[in-house]
PDB file of C-alpha atoms in Angstrom:
ATOM      1  CA  UNK A   1      -6.311  13.090 103.988  1.00 52.00           C
ATOM      2  CA  UNK A   2      -8.377  13.051 100.826  1.00 55.00           C
ATOM      3  CA  UNK A   3      -7.013  13.397  97.342  1.00 68.00           C
ATOM      4  CA  UNK A   4      -8.880  15.120  94.585  1.00 73.00           C
ATOM      5  CA  UNK A   5      -8.312  14.223  90.972  1.00 81.00           C
ATOM      6  CA  UNK A   6      -9.618  16.638  88.366  1.00 87.00           C
ATOM      7  CA  UNK A   7     -12.366  15.016  86.371  1.00 90.00           C
ATOM      8  CA  UNK A   8     -11.900  17.149  83.240  1.00 90.00           C
ATOM      9  CA  UNK A   9      -9.586  15.564  80.684  1.00 86.00           C
ATOM     10  CA  UNK A  10      -9.160  17.730  77.560  1.00 87.00           C
ATOM     11  CA  UNK A  11     -11.109  19.753  75.027  1.00 91.00           C
ATOM     12  CA  UNK A  12     -11.466  20.131  71.298  1.00 94.00           C
ATOM     13  CA  UNK A  13     -12.730  23.081  69.313  1.00 95.00           C
ATOM     14  CA  UNK A  14     -15.303  22.151  66.669  1.00 96.00           C
ATOM     15  CA  UNK A  15     -15.438  24.407  63.627  1.00 97.00           C
ATOM     16  CA  UNK A  16     -18.396  24.117  61.246  1.00 96.00           C
ATOM     17  CA  UNK A  17     -17.069  24.366  57.683  1.00 96.00           C
ATOM     18  CA  UNK A  18     -18.578  24.476  54.199  1.00 95.00           C
ATOM     19  CA  UNK A  19     -15.562  23.020  52.370  1.00 96.00           C
ATOM     20  CA  UNK A  20     -14.074  20.364  54.632  1.00 97.00           C
ATOM     21  CA  UNK A  21     -11.628  18.958  52.052  1.00 97.00           C
ATOM     22  CA  UNK A  22     -10.027  22.391  51.560  1.00 97.00           C
ATOM     23  CA  UNK A  23      -9.904  22.952  55.315  1.00 98.00           C
ATOM     24  CA  UNK A  24      -8.184  19.581  55.890  1.00 98.00           C
ATOM     25  CA  UNK A  25      -5.514  20.420  53.295  1.00 98.00           C
ATOM     26  CA  UNK A  26      -4.963  23.838  54.881  1.00 98.00           C
ATOM     27  CA  UNK A  27      -4.639  22.529  58.439  1.00 98.00           C
ATOM     28  CA  UNK A  28      -2.330  19.669  57.454  1.00 98.00           C
ATOM     29  CA  UNK A  29      -0.159  21.261  54.751  1.00 98.00           C
ATOM     30  CA  UNK A  30      -0.020  24.869  55.956  1.00 98.00           C
ATOM     31  CA  UNK A  31      -0.385  24.559  59.745  1.00 98.00           C
ATOM     32  CA  UNK A  32       1.271  21.178  60.283  1.00 98.00           C
ATOM     33  CA  UNK A  33      -1.633  19.349  61.916  1.00 98.00           C
ATOM     34  CA  UNK A  34      -1.986  15.592  61.502  1.00 98.00           C
ATOM     35  CA  UNK A  35      -5.255  14.103  60.295  1.00 98.00           C
ATOM     36  CA  UNK A  36      -6.230  11.614  62.998  1.00 97.00           C
ATOM     37  CA  UNK A  37      -9.761  10.629  61.986  1.00 97.00           C
ATOM     38  CA  UNK A  38     -12.403  11.132  59.326  1.00 98.00           C
ATOM     39  CA  UNK A  39     -16.008  10.031  59.301  1.00 97.00           C
ATOM     40  CA  UNK A  40     -18.133   9.173  56.260  1.00 96.00           C
ATOM     41  CA  UNK A  41     -17.349   9.283  52.572  1.00 95.00           C
ATOM     42  CA  UNK A  42     -17.395  11.991  51.432  1.00 95.00           C
ATOM     43  CA  UNK A  43     -15.936  13.257  54.709  1.00 97.00           C
ATOM     44  CA  UNK A  44     -18.411  14.948  57.059  1.00 97.00           C
ATOM     45  CA  UNK A  45     -16.180  15.158  60.133  1.00 98.00           C
ATOM     46  CA  UNK A  46     -12.436  15.286  60.695  1.00 98.00           C
ATOM     47  CA  UNK A  47     -10.165  15.380  63.730  1.00 98.00           C
ATOM     48  CA  UNK A  48      -6.818  17.128  63.404  1.00 98.00           C
ATOM     49  CA  UNK A  49      -4.095  17.250  66.022  1.00 97.00           C
ATOM     50  CA  UNK A  50      -0.784  19.014  66.537  1.00 97.00           C
ATOM     51  CA  UNK A  51       0.921  18.554  69.883  1.00 95.00           C
ATOM     52  CA  UNK A  52      -1.848  18.667  72.470  1.00 93.00           C
ATOM     53  CA  UNK A  53      -4.087  20.861  70.302  1.00 96.00           C
ATOM     54  CA  UNK A  54      -7.168  19.209  68.790  1.00 97.00           C
ATOM     55  CA  UNK A  55      -9.341  20.822  66.143  1.00 98.00           C
ATOM     56  CA  UNK A  56     -12.446  19.117  64.847  1.00 98.00           C
ATOM     57  CA  UNK A  57     -13.989  20.107  61.522  1.00 98.00           C
ATOM     58  CA  UNK A  58     -17.658  19.430  60.862  1.00 97.00           C
ATOM     59  CA  UNK A  59     -19.063  19.773  57.336  1.00 97.00           C
ATOM     60  CA  UNK A  60     -22.188  21.896  57.478  1.00 94.00           C
ATOM     61  CA  UNK A  61     -24.170  23.144  54.496  1.00 88.00           C
ATOM     62  CA  UNK A  62     -25.466  25.910  56.759  1.00 89.00           C
ATOM     63  CA  UNK A  63     -22.079  26.724  58.303  1.00 80.00           C
ATOM     64  CA  UNK A  64     -22.216  30.198  59.844  1.00 84.00           C
ATOM     65  CA  UNK A  65     -19.923  32.886  58.489  1.00 87.00           C
ATOM     66  CA  UNK A  66     -17.015  33.206  60.954  1.00 89.00           C
ATOM     67  CA  UNK A  67     -16.392  36.506  62.704  1.00 85.00           C
ATOM     68  CA  UNK A  68     -13.468  38.119  60.917  1.00 81.00           C
ATOM     69  CA  UNK A  69     -12.556  40.424  63.818  1.00 82.00           C
ATOM     70  CA  UNK A  70     -12.346  38.039  66.757  1.00 88.00           C
ATOM     71  CA  UNK A  71     -10.419  34.832  67.299  1.00 92.00           C
ATOM     72  CA  UNK A  72     -12.279  31.566  67.119  1.00 93.00           C
ATOM     73  CA  UNK A  73      -9.395  29.706  68.783  1.00 96.00           C
ATOM     74  CA  UNK A  74      -6.369  30.853  70.775  1.00 97.00           C
ATOM     75  CA  UNK A  75      -3.525  28.331  70.532  1.00 97.00           C
ATOM     76  CA  UNK A  76      -0.673  28.564  73.011  1.00 97.00           C
ATOM     77  CA  UNK A  77       2.742  27.734  71.543  1.00 98.00           C
ATOM     78  CA  UNK A  78       6.261  27.470  72.959  1.00 97.00           C
ATOM     79  CA  UNK A  79       7.918  29.697  70.319  1.00 98.00           C
ATOM     80  CA  UNK A  80       5.587  32.129  68.555  1.00 98.00           C
ATOM     81  CA  UNK A  81       8.338  33.520  66.326  1.00 98.00           C
ATOM     82  CA  UNK A  82       9.212  30.090  64.883  1.00 98.00           C
ATOM     83  CA  UNK A  83       5.531  29.309  64.247  1.00 98.00           C
ATOM     84  CA  UNK A  84       4.932  32.750  62.725  1.00 98.00           C
ATOM     85  CA  UNK A  85       7.889  32.448  60.339  1.00 98.00           C
ATOM     86  CA  UNK A  86       6.858  28.911  59.341  1.00 98.00           C
ATOM     87  CA  UNK A  87       3.286  29.957  58.551  1.00 98.00           C
ATOM     88  CA  UNK A  88       4.431  33.088  56.719  1.00 98.00           C
ATOM     89  CA  UNK A  89       6.817  31.045  54.545  1.00 98.00           C
ATOM     90  CA  UNK A  90       3.903  28.768  53.588  1.00 98.00           C
ATOM     91  CA  UNK A  91       1.719  31.668  52.462  1.00 97.00           C
ATOM     92  CA  UNK A  92      -0.742  31.523  55.359  1.00 98.00           C
ATOM     93  CA  UNK A  93      -2.949  34.626  55.510  1.00 97.00           C
ATOM     94  CA  UNK A  94      -1.593  36.726  58.396  1.00 98.00           C
ATOM     95  CA  UNK A  95      -4.288  38.945  59.917  1.00 96.00           C
ATOM     96  CA  UNK A  96      -2.163  40.528  62.667  1.00 97.00           C
ATOM     97  CA  UNK A  97       1.649  40.327  62.562  1.00 98.00           C
ATOM     98  CA  UNK A  98       3.737  39.002  65.419  1.00 98.00           C
ATOM     99  CA  UNK A  99       3.849  41.487  68.293  1.00 98.00           C
ATOM    100  CA  UNK A 100       4.367  41.722  72.044  1.00 98.00           C
ATOM    101  CA  UNK A 101       1.249  42.750  73.942  1.00 97.00           C
ATOM    102  CA  UNK A 102       0.816  44.782  77.106  1.00 97.00           C
ATOM    103  CA  UNK A 103      -0.826  41.711  78.678  1.00 97.00           C
ATOM    104  CA  UNK A 104       2.356  39.654  78.464  1.00 97.00           C
ATOM    105  CA  UNK A 105       1.975  37.651  75.273  1.00 98.00           C
ATOM    106  CA  UNK A 106       3.916  37.438  72.004  1.00 98.00           C
ATOM    107  CA  UNK A 107       1.205  36.644  69.479  1.00 98.00           C
ATOM    108  CA  UNK A 108      -0.168  36.827  65.947  1.00 98.00           C
ATOM    109  CA  UNK A 109      -3.398  36.016  64.126  1.00 98.00           C
ATOM    110  CA  UNK A 110      -4.064  34.107  60.915  1.00 98.00           C
ATOM    111  CA  UNK A 111      -7.145  33.347  58.845  1.00 97.00           C
ATOM    112  CA  UNK A 112      -8.031  29.858  57.617  1.00 97.00           C
ATOM    113  CA  UNK A 113      -9.772  28.865  54.377  1.00 96.00           C
ATOM    114  CA  UNK A 114     -13.234  29.329  55.897  1.00 95.00           C
ATOM    115  CA  UNK A 115     -12.432  32.768  57.350  1.00 95.00           C
ATOM    116  CA  UNK A 116     -11.896  31.708  60.964  1.00 96.00           C
ATOM    117  CA  UNK A 117      -9.335  33.831  62.807  1.00 97.00           C
ATOM    118  CA  UNK A 118      -6.890  31.745  64.829  1.00 97.00           C
ATOM    119  CA  UNK A 119      -4.545  33.343  67.337  1.00 97.00           C
ATOM    120  CA  UNK A 120      -1.178  31.881  68.294  1.00 98.00           C
ATOM    121  CA  UNK A 121       0.760  33.118  71.282  1.00 98.00           C
ATOM    122  CA  UNK A 122       3.388  32.452  73.909  1.00 98.00           C
ATOM    123  CA  UNK A 123       3.740  33.917  77.377  1.00 97.00           C
ATOM    124  CA  UNK A 124       6.550  36.424  77.772  1.00 95.00           C
TER     125      UNK A 124
END
């Protein structure tokens, strides 16, 4: 009998940003991420983490303009209503309010300081 261990470990989304200092403040103070790592001074790269979710920010002078209609990241949460209310109370820009979808999710969308749309949802 052979055993197979998955060789993939985990993933991180890397967002190119023009104003990394503002993005770090937003992700830590508004979204509750913890700053785990920065590289260079001034900072060119940052790693933020909340739970098992990792987001990397990379300072780029030529950072592309994010798509304002489609999510850049979909983050699965255990209680979308609690997260939604927390973000709303902190003045986070809500793009789509909390709703239940026909595909079995309770979700909402926000926009970060760079214009990236982030979706948060829980399975119903």
